[in-house]
PDB file of C-alpha atoms in Angstrom:
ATOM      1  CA  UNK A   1     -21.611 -26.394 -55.220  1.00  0.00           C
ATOM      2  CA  UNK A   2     -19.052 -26.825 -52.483  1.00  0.00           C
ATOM      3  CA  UNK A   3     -16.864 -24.184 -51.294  1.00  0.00           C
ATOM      4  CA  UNK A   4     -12.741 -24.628 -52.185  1.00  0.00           C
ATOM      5  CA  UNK A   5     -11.838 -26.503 -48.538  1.00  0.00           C
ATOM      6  CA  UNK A   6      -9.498 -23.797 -46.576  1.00  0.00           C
ATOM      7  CA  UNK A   7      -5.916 -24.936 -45.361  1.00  0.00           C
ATOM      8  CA  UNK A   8      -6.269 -25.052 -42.038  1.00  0.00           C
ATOM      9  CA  UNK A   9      -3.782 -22.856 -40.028  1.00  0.00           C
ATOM     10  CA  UNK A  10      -1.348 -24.862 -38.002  1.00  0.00           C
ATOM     11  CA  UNK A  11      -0.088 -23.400 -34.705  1.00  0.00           C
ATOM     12  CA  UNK A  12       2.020 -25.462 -32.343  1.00  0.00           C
ATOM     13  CA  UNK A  13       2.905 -24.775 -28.992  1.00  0.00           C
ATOM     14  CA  UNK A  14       6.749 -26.380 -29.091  1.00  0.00           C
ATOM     15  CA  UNK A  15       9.323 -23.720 -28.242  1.00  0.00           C
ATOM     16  CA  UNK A  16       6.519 -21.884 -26.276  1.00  0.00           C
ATOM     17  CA  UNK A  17       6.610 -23.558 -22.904  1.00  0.00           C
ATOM     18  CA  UNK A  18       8.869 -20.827 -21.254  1.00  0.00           C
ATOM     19  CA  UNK A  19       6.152 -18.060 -22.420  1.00  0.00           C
ATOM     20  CA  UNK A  20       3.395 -20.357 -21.627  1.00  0.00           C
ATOM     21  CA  UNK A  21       4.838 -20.813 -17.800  1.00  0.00           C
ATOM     22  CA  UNK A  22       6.065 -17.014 -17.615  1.00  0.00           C
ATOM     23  CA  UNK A  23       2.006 -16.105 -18.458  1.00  0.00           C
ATOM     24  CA  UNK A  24       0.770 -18.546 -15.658  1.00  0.00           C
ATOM     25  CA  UNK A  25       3.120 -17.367 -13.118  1.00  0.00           C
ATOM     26  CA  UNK A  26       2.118 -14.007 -13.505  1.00  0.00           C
ATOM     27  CA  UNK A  27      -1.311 -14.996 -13.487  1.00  0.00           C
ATOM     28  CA  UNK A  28      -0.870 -16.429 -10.395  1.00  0.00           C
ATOM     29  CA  UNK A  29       0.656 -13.761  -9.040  1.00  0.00           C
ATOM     30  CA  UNK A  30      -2.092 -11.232 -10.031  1.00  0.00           C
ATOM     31  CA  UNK A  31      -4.270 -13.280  -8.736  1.00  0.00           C
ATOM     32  CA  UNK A  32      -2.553 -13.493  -5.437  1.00  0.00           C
ATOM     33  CA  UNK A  33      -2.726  -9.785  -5.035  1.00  0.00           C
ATOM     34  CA  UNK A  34      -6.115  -9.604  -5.050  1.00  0.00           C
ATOM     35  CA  UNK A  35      -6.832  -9.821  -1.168  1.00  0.00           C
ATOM     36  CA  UNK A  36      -9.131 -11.616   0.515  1.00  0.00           C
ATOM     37  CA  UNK A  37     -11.686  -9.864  -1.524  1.00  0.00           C
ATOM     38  CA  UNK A  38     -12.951  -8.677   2.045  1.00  0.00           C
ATOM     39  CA  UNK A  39     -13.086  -4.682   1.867  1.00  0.00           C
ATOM     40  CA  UNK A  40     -12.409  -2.186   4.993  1.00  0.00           C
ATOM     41  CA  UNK A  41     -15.500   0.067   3.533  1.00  0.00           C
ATOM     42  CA  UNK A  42     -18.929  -2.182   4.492  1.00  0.00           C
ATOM     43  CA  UNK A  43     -21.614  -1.642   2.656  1.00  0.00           C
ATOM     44  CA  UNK A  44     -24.846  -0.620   4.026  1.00  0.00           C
ATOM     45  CA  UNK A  45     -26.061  -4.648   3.085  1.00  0.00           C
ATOM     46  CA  UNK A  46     -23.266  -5.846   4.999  1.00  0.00           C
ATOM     47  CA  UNK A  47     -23.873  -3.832   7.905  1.00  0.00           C
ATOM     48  CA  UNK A  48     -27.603  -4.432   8.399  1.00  0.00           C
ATOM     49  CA  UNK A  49     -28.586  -6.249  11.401  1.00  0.00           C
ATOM     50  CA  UNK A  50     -25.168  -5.895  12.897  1.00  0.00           C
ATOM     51  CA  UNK A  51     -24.937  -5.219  16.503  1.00  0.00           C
ATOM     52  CA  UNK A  52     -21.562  -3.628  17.982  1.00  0.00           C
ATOM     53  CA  UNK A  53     -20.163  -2.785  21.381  1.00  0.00           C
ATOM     54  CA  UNK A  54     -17.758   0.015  22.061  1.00  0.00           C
ATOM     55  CA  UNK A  55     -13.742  -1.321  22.507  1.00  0.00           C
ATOM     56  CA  UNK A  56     -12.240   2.243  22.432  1.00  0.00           C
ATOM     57  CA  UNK A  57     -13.752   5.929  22.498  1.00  0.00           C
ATOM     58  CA  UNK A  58     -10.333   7.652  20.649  1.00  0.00           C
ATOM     59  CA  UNK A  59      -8.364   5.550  22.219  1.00  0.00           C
ATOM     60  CA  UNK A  60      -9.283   5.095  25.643  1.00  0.00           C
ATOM     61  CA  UNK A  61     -11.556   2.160  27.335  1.00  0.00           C
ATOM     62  CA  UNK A  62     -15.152   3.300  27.560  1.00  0.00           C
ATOM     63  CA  UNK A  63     -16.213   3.710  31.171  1.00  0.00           C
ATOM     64  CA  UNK A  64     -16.721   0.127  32.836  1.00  0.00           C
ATOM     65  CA  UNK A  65     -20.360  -1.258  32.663  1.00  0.00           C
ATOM     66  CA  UNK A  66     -21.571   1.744  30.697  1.00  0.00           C
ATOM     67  CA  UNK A  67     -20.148   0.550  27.169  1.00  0.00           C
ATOM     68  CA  UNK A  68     -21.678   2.525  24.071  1.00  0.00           C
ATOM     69  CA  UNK A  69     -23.293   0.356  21.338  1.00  0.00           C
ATOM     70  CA  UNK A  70     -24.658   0.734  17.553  1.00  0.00           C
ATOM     71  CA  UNK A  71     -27.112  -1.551  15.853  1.00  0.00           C
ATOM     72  CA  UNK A  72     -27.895  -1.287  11.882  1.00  0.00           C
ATOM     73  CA  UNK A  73     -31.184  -2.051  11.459  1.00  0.00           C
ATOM     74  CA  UNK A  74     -33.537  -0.624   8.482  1.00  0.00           C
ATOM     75  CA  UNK A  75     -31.453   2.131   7.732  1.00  0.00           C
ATOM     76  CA  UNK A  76     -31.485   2.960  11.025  1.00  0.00           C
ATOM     77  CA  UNK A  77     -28.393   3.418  13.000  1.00  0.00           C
ATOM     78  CA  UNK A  78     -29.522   2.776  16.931  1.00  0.00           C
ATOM     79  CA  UNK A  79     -27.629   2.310  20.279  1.00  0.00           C
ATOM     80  CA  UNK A  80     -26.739   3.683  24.164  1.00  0.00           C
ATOM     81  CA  UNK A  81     -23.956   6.392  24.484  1.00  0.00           C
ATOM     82  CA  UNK A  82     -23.605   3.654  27.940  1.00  0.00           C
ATOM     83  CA  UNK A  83     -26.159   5.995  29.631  1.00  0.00           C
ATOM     84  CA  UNK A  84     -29.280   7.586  27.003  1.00  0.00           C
ATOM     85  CA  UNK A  85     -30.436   5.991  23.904  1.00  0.00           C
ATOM     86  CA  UNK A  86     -29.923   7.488  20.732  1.00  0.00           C
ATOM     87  CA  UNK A  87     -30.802   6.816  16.706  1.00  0.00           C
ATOM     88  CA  UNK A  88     -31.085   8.338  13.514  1.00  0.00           C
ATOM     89  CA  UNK A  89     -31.105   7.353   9.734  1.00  0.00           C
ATOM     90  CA  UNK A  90     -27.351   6.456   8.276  1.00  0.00           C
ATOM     91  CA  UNK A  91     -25.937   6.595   5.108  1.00  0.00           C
ATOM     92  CA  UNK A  92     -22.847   4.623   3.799  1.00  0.00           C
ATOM     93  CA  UNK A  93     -20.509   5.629   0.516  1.00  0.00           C
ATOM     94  CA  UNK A  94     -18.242   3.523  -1.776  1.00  0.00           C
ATOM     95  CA  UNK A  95     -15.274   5.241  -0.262  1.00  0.00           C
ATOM     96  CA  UNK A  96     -15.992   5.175   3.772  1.00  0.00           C
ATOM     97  CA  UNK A  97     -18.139   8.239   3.816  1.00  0.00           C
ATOM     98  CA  UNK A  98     -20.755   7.726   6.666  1.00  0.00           C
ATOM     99  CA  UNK A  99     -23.521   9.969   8.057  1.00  0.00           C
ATOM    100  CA  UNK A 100     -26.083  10.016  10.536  1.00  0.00           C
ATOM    101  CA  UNK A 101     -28.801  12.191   9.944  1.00  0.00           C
ATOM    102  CA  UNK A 102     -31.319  13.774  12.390  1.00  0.00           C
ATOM    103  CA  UNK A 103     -30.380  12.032  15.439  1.00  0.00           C
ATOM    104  CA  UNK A 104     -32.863  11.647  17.842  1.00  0.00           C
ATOM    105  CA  UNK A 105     -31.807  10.755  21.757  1.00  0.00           C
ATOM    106  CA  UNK A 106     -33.363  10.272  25.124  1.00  0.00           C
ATOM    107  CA  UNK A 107     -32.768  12.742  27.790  1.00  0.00           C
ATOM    108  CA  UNK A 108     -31.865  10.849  31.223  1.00  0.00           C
ATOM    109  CA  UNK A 109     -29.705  12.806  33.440  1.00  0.00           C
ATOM    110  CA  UNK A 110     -26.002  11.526  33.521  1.00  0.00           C
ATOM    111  CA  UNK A 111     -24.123  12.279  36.221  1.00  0.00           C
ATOM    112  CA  UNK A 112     -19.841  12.107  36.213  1.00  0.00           C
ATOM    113  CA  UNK A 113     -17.749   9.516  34.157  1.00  0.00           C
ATOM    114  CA  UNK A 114     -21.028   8.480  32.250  1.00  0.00           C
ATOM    115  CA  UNK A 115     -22.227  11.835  31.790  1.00  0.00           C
ATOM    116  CA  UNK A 116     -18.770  12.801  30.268  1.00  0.00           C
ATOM    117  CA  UNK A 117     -18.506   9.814  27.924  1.00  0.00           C
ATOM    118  CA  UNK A 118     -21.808  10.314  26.707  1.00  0.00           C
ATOM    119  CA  UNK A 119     -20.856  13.642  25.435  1.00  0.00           C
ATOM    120  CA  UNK A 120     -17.938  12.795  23.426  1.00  0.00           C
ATOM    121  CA  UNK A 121     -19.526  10.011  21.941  1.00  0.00           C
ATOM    122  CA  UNK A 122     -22.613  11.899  21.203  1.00  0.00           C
ATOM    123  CA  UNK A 123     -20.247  14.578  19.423  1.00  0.00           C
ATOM    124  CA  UNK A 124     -18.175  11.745  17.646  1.00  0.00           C
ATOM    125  CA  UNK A 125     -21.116  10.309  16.121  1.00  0.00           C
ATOM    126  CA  UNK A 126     -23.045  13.734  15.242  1.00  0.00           C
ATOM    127  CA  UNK A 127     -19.622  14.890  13.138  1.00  0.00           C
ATOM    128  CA  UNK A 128     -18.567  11.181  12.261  1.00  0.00           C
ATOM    129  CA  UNK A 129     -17.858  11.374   8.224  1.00  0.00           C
ATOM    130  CA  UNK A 130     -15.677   7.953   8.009  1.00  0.00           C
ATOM    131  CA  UNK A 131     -16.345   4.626   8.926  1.00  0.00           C
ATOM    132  CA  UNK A 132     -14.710   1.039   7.963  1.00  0.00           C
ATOM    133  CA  UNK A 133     -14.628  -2.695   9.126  1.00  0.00           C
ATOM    134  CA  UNK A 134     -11.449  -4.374   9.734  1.00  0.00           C
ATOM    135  CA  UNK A 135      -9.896  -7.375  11.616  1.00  0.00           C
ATOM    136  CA  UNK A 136     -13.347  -8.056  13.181  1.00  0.00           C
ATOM    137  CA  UNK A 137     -13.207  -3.925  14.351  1.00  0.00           C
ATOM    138  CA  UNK A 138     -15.671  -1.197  13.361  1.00  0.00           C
ATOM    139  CA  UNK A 139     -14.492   2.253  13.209  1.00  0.00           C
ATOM    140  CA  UNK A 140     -16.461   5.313  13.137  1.00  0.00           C
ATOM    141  CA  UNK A 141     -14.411   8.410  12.801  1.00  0.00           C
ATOM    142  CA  UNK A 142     -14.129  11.955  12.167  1.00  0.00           C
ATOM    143  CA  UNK A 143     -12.931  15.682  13.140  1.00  0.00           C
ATOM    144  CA  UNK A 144     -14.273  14.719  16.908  1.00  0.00           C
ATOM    145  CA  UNK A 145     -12.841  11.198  17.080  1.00  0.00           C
ATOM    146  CA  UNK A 146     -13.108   7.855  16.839  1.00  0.00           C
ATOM    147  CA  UNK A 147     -14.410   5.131  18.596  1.00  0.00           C
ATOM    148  CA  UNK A 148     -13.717   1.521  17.472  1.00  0.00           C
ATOM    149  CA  UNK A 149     -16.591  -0.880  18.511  1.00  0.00           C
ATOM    150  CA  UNK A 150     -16.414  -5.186  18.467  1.00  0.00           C
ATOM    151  CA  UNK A 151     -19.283  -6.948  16.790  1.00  0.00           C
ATOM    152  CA  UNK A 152     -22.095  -8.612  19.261  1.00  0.00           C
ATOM    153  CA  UNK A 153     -22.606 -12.136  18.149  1.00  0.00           C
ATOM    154  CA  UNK A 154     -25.618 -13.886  19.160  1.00  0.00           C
ATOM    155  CA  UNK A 155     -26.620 -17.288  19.346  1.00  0.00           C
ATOM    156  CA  UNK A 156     -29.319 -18.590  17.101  1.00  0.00           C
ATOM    157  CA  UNK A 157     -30.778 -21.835  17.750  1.00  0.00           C
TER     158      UNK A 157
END
């Protein structure tokens, strides 16, 4: 036994071309505010195997020849303070947060300029709580300071 056949509904789109082009404007739009889609928090991924030299310890050039540097590697945060080595596990949140825990550093004597800028990058990075990635810049910052570092590209070939 067939089933009574169903009118069909009838919809028609004539009369609706002003709503139809208000809705894809403003989906436009919407989707225009979206960004780049890049973020200014990187995540730990994004940061492994990421090299970085110093630009700016809180604002100031880091002493010539003696820039710091951090590398991500393995969870591992790594670098020079431009005169001992240091490293020690580092954790990345959602919103910024950063952390270095139990850092670990070699003990070379350093003398003047290097000697001083070893010690307020030593305390920057020992109370850093903040960190983000923008216009090619990485910024590690908290209640000591900052210090804004350029990414180390190498050639692979």
């Amino acid at each position: 036994m067939k089933s009574p056949a169903r009118p069909r509904a009838h919809t028609s789109l004539r009369g609706r071309g002003p709503l139809i082009a208000v809705v894809a404007v403003i989906a436009i739009l919407v989707a225009a505010c979206g960004g780049t889609g890049t973020s200014p928090t990187p995540s730990p991924l994004a940061l492994e195997g990421t090299t970085w030299t110093a630009t700016l310890i809180d604002d100031a050039p880091p002493v010539a020849g003696a820039e710091p540097t951090i590398r991500f590697e393995g969870g591992q945060a790594a670098g020079t303070t431009g005169c001992n080595l240091y490293g020690g596990a580092y954790q990345v949140g959602g919103d910024g947060a950063f952390k270095i825990d139990s850092m670990l550093m070699t003990e070379m004597a350093c003398d003047g300029p290097r000697g001083q800028q070893e010690s307020v990058v030593i305390e920057i990075l020992t109370k850093a709580d903040h960190i983000e990635v923008a216009n090619g810049q990485l910024k590690i910052s908290g209640p000591a300071g900052s210090i804004t570092f350029t990414e180390v590209r190498t050639l692979e070939g």
